[in-house]
JSON list of C-alpha atoms in Angstrom, two decimals:
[
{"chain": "A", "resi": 745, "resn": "UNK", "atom": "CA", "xyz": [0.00, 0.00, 0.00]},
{"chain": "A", "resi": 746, "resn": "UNK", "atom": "CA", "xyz": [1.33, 3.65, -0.55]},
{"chain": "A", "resi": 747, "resn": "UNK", "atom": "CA", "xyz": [1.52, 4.40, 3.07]},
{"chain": "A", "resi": 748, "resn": "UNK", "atom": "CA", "xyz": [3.47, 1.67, 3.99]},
{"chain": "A", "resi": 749, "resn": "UNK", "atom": "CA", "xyz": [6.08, 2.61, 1.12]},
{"chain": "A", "resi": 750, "resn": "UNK", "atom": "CA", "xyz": [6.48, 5.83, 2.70]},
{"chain": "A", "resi": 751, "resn": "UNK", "atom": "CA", "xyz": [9.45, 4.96, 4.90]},
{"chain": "A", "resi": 752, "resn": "UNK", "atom": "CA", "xyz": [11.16, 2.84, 2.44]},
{"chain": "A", "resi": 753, "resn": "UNK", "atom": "CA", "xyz": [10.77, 6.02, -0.43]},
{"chain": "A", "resi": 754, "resn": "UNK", "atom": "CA", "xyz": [12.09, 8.21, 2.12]},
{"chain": "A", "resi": 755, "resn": "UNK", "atom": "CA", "xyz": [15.28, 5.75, 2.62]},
{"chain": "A", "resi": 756, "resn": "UNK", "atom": "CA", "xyz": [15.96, 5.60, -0.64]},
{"chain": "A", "resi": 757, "resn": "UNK", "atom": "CA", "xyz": [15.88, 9.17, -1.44]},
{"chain": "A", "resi": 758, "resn": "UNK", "atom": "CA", "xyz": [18.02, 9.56, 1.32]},
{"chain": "A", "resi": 759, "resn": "UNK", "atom": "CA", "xyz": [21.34, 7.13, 0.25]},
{"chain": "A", "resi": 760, "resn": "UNK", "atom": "CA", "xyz": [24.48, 8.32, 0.20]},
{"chain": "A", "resi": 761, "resn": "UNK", "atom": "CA", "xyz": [27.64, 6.38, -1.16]},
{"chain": "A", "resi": 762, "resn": "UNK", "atom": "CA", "xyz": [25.94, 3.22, -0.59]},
{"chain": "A", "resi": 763, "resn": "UNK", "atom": "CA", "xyz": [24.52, 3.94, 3.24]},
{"chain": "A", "resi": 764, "resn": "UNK", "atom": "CA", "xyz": [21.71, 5.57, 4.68]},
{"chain": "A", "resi": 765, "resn": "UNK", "atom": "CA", "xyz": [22.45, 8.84, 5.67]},
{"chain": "A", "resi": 766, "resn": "UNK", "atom": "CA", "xyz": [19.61, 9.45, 8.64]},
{"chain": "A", "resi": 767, "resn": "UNK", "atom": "CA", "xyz": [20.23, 12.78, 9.09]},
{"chain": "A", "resi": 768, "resn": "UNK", "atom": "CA", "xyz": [17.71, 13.95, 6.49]},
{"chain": "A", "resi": 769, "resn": "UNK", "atom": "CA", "xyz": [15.39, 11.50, 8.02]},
{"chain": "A", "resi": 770, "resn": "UNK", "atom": "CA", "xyz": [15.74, 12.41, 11.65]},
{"chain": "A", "resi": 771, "resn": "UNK", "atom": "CA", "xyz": [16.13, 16.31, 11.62]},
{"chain": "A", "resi": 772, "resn": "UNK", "atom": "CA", "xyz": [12.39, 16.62, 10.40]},
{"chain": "A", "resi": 773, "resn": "UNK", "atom": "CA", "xyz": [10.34, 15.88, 13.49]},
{"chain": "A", "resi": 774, "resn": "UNK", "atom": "CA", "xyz": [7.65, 15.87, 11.49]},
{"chain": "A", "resi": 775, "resn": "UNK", "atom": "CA", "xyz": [8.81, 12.40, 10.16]},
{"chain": "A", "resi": 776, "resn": "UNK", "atom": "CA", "xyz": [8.13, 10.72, 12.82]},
{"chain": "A", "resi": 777, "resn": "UNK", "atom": "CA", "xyz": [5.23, 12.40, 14.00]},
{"chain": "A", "resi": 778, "resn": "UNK", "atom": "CA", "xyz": [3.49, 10.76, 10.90]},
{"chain": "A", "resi": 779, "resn": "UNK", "atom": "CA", "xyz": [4.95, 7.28, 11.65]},
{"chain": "A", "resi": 780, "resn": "UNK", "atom": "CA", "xyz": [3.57, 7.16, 15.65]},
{"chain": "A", "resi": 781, "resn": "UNK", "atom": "CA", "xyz": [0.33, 8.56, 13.45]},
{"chain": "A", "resi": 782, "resn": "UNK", "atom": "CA", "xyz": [0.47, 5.85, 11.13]},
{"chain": "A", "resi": 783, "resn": "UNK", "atom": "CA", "xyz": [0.74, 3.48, 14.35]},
{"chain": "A", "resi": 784, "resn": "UNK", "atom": "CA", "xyz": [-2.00, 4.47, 15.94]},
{"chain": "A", "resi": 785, "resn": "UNK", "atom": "CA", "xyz": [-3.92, 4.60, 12.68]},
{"chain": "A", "resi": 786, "resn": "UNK", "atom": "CA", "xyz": [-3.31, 0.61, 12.08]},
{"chain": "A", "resi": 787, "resn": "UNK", "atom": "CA", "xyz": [-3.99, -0.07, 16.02]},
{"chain": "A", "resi": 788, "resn": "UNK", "atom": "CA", "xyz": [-7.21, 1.53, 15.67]},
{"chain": "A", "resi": 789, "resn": "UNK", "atom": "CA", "xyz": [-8.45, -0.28, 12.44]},
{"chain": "A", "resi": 790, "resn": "UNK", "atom": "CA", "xyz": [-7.02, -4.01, 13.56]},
{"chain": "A", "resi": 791, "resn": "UNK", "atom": "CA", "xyz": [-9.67, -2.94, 16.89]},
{"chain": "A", "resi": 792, "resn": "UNK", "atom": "CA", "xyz": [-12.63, -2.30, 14.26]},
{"chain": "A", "resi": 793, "resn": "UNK", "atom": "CA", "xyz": [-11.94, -5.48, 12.79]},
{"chain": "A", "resi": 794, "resn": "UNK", "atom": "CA", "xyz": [-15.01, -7.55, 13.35]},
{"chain": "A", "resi": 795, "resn": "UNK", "atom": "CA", "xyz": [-14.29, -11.11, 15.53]},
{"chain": "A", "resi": 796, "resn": "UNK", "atom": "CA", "xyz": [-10.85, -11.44, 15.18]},
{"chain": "A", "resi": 797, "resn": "UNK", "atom": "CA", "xyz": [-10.12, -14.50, 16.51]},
{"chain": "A", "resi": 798, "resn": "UNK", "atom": "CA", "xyz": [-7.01, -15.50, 19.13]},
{"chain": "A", "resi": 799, "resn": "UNK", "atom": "CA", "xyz": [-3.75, -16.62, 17.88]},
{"chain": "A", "resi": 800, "resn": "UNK", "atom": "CA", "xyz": [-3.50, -20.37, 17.85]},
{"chain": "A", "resi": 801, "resn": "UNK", "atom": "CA", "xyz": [0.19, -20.00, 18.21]},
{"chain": "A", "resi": 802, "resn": "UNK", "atom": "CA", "xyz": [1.25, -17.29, 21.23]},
{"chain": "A", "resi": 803, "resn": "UNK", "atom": "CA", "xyz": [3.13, -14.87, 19.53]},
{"chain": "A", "resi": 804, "resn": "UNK", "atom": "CA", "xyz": [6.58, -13.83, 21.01]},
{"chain": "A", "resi": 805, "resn": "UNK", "atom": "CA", "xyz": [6.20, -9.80, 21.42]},
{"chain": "A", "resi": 806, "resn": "UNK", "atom": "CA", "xyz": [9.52, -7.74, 22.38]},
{"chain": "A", "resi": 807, "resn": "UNK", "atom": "CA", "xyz": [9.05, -5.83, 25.91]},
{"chain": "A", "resi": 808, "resn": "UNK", "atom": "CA", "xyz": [9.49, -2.09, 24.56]},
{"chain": "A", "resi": 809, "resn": "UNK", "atom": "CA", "xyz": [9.27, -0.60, 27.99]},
{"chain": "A", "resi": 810, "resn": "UNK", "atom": "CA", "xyz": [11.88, 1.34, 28.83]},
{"chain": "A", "resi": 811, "resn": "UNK", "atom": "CA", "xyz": [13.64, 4.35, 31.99]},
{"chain": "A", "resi": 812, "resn": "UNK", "atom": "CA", "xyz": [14.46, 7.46, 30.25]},
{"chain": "A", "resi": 813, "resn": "UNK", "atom": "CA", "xyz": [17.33, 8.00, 32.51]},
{"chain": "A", "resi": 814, "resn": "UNK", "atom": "CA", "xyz": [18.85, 4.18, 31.48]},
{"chain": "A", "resi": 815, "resn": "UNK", "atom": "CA", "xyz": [17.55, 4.93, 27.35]},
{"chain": "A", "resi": 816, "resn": "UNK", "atom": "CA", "xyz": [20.21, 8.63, 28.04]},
{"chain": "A", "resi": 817, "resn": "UNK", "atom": "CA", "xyz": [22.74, 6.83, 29.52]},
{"chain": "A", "resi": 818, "resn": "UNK", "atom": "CA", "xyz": [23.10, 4.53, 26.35]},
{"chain": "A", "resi": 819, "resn": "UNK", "atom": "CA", "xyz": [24.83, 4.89, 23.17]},
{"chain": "A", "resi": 820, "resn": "UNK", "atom": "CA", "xyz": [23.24, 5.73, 20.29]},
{"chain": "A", "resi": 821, "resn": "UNK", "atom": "CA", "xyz": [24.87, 2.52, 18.71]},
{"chain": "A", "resi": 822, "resn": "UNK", "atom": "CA", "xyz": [23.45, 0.71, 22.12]},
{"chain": "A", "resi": 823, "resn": "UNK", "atom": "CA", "xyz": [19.93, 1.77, 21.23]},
{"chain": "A", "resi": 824, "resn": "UNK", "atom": "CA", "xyz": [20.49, 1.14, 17.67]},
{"chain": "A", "resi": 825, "resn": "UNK", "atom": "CA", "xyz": [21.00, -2.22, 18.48]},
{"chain": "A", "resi": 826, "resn": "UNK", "atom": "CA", "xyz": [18.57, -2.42, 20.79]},
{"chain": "A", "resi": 827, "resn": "UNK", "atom": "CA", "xyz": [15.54, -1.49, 18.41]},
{"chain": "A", "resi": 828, "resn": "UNK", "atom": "CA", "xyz": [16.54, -3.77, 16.00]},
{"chain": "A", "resi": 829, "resn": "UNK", "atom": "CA", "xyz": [16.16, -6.46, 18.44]},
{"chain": "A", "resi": 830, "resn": "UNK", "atom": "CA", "xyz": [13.19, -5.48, 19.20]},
{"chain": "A", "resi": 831, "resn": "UNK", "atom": "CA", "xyz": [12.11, -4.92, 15.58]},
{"chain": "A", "resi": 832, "resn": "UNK", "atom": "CA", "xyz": [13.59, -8.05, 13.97]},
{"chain": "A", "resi": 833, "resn": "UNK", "atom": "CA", "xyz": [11.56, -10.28, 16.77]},
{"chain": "A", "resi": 834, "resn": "UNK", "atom": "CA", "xyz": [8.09, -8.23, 16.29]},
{"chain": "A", "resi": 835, "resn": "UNK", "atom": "CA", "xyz": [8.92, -8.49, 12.26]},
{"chain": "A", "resi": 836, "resn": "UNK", "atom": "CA", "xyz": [8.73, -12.49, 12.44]},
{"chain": "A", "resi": 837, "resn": "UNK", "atom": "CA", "xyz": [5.85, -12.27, 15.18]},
{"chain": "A", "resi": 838, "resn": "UNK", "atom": "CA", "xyz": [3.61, -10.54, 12.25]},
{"chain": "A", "resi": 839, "resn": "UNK", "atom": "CA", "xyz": [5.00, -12.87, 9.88]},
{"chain": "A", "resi": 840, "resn": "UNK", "atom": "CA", "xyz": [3.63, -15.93, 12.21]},
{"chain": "A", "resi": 841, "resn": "UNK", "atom": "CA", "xyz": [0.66, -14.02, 12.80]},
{"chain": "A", "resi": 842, "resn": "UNK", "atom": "CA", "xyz": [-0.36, -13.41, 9.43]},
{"chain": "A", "resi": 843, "resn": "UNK", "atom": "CA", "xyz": [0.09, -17.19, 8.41]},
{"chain": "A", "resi": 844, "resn": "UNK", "atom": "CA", "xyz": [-2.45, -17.62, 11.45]},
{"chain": "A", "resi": 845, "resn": "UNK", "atom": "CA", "xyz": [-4.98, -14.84, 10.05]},
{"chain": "A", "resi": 846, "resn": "UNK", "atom": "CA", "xyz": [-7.28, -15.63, 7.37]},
{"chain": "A", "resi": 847, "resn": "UNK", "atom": "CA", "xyz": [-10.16, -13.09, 8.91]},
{"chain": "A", "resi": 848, "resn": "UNK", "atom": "CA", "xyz": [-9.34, -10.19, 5.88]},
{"chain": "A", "resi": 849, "resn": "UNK", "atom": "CA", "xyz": [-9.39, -7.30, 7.97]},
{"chain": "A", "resi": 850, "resn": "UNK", "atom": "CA", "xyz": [-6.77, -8.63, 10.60]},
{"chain": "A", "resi": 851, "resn": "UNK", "atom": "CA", "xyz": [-4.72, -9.89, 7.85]},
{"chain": "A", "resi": 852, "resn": "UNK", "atom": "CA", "xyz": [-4.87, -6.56, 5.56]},
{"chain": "A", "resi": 853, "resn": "UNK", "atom": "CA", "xyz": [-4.07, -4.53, 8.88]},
{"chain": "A", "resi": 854, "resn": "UNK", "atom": "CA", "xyz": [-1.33, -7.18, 9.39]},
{"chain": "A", "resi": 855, "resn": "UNK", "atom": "CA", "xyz": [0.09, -7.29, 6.25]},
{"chain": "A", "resi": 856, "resn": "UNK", "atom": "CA", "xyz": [0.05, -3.28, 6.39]},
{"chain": "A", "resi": 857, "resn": "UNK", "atom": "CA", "xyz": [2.27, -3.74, 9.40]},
{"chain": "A", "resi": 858, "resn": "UNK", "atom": "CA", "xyz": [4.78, -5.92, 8.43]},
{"chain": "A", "resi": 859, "resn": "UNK", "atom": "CA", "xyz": [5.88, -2.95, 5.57]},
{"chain": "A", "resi": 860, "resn": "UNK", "atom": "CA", "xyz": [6.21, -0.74, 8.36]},
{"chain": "A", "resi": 861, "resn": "UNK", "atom": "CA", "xyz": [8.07, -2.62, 10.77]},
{"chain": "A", "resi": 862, "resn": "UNK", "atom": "CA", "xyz": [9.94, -4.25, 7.79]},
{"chain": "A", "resi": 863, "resn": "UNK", "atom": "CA", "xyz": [11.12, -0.83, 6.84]},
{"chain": "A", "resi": 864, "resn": "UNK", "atom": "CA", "xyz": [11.94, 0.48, 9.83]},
{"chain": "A", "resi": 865, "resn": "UNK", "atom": "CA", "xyz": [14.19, -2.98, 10.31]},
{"chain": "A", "resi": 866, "resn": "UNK", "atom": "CA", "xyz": [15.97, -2.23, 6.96]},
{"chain": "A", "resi": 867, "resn": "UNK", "atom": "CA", "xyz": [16.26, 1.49, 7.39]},
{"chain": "A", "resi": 868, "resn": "UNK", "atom": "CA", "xyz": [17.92, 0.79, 11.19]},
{"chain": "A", "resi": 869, "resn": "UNK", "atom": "CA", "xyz": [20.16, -1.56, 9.60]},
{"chain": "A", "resi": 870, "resn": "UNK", "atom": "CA", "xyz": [21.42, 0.20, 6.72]},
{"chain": "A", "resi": 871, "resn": "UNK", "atom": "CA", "xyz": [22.35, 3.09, 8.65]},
{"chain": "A", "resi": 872, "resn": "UNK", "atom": "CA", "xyz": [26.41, 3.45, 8.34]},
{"chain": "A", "resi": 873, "resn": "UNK", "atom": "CA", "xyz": [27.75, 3.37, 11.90]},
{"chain": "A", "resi": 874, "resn": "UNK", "atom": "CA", "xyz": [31.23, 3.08, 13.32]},
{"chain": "A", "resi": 875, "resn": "UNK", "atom": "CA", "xyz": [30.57, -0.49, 14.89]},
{"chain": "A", "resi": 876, "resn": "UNK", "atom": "CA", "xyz": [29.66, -1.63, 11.53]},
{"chain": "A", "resi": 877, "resn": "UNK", "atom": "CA", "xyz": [26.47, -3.57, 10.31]},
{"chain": "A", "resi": 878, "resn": "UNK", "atom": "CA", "xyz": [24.45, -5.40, 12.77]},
{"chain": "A", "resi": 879, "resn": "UNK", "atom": "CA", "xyz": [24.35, -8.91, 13.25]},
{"chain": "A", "resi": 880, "resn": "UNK", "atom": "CA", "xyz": [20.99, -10.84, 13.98]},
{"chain": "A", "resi": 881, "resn": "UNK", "atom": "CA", "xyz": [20.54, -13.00, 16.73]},
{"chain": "A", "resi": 882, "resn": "UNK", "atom": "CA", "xyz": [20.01, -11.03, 19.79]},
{"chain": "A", "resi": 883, "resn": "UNK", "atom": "CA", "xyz": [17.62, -12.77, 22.12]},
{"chain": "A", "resi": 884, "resn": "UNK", "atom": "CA", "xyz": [14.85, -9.14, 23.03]},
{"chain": "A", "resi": 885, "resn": "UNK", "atom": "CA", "xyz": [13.01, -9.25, 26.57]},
{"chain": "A", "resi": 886, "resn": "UNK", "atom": "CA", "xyz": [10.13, -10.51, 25.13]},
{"chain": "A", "resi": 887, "resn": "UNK", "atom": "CA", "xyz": [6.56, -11.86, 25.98]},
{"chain": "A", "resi": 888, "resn": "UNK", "atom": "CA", "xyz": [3.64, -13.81, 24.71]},
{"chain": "A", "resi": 889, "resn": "UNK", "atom": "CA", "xyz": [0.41, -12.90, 23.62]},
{"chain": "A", "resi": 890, "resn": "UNK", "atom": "CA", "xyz": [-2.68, -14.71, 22.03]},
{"chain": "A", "resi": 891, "resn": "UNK", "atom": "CA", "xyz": [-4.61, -11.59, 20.84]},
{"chain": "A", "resi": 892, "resn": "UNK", "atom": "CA", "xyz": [-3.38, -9.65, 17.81]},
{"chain": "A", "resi": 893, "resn": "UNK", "atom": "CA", "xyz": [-4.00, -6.53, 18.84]},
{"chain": "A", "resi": 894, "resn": "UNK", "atom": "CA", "xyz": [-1.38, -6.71, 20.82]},
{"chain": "A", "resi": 895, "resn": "UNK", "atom": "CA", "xyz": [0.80, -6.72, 18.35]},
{"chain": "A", "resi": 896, "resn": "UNK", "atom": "CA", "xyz": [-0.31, -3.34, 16.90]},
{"chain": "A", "resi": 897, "resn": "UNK", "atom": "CA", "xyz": [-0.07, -1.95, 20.67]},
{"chain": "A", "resi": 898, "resn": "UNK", "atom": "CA", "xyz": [3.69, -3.20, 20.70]},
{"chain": "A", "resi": 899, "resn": "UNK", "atom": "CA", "xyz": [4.21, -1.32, 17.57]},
{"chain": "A", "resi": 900, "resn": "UNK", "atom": "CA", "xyz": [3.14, 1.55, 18.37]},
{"chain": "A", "resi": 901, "resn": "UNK", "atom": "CA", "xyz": [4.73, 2.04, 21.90]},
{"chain": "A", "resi": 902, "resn": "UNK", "atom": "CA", "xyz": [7.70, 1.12, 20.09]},
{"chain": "A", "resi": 903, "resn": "UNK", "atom": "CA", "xyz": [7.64, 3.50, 17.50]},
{"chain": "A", "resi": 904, "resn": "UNK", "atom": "CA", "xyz": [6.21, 6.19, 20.15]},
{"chain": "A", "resi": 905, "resn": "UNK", "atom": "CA", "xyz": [8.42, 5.83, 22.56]},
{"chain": "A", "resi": 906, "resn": "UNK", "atom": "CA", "xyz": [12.51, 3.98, 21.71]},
{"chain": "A", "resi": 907, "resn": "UNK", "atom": "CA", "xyz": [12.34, 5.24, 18.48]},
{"chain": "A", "resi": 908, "resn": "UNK", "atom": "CA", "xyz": [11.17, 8.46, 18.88]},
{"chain": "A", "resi": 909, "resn": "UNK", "atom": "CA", "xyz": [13.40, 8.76, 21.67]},
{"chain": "A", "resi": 910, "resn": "UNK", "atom": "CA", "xyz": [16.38, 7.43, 19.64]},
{"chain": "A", "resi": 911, "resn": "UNK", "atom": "CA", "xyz": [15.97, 10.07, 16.20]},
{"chain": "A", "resi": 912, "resn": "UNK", "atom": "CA", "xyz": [15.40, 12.37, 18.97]},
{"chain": "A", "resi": 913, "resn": "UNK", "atom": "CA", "xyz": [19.20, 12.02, 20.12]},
{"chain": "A", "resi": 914, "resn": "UNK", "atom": "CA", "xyz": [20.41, 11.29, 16.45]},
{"chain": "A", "resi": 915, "resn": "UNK", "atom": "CA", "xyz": [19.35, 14.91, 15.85]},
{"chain": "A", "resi": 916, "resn": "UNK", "atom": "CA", "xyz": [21.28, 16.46, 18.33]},
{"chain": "A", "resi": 917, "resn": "UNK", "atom": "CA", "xyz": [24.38, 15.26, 16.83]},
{"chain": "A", "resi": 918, "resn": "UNK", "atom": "CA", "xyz": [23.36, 15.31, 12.99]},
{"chain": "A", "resi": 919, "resn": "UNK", "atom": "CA", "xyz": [20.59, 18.42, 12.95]},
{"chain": "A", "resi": 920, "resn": "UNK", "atom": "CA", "xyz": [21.90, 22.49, 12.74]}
]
């Protein structure tokens, strides 16, 4: 869908000698304004959906909960790599969940959020960093969950909160 390509345009636009350059994409606040907006949008609509039924199959959702004084004290590489935890885990919980879904609204809505969360993972990951590219297999706080809307509520508190947080101290450093 358009909307979900709107992170992945904006990443391309953005490349620079073959890596990301996020400056462009985290000095504009209004960025990721629209993302938690798009969030909340997709929570809302998987909660219209008419009887969506449990997951047969507890999905594994990353704890996204976080202290603002322990988030400061990090690295930006540190919460880099923390969000892609985080990100790569809820990625493959929509991916389980949508093989699950067959109800169309629930699996539209899911399907919607797997390009987001998708892009986001690719976006993080292409960033060019001193510590170099980041390597899967981190093992996220996580919990599980039968009902899909939680998934949607993970999202967005992700989105909301460590990754607002995180372009928030990117642009410090990269923003005049």
């Amino acid at each position: 869908s358009p909307p979900g390509l709107l992170l992945l345009t904006s990443f391309l636009l953005h490349i620079e000698e073959g890596h990301a350059s996020p400056t462009r994409l985290v000095c504009d606040n209004r960025l990721i304004q629209k993302y938690i907006g798009e969030a909340k949008d997709m929570e809302k609509r998987v909660g219209q959906c008419q009887a969506l039924p449990a997951l047969s199959c507890p999905a594994q959702l990353p704890l996204v909960d976080f202290r603002l004084q322990q988030w400061k004290s990090k690295s930006n590489e540190t919460k880099r790599q923390e969000i892609l935890c985080d990100l790569a885990l809820l990625v493959g919980t929509v991916a389980g969940a949508q093989r699950q879904v067959t109800q169309e609204c629930g699996a539209m809505q899911l399907s919607q959020l797997y390009q987001h969360a998708s892009s986001f993972l690719l976006l993080l990951q292409t960033f060019s960093w001193e510590a170099g590219p980041w390597e899967p297999g981190c093992s996220p706080r996580s919990m599980e969950q039968i009902h899909i809307t939680s998934i949607f509520l993970t999202y967005r508190q992700l989105v909301q909160g460590k990754l607002r947080f995180f372009f928030h101290d990117l642009a410090k450093d990269l923003c005049n």
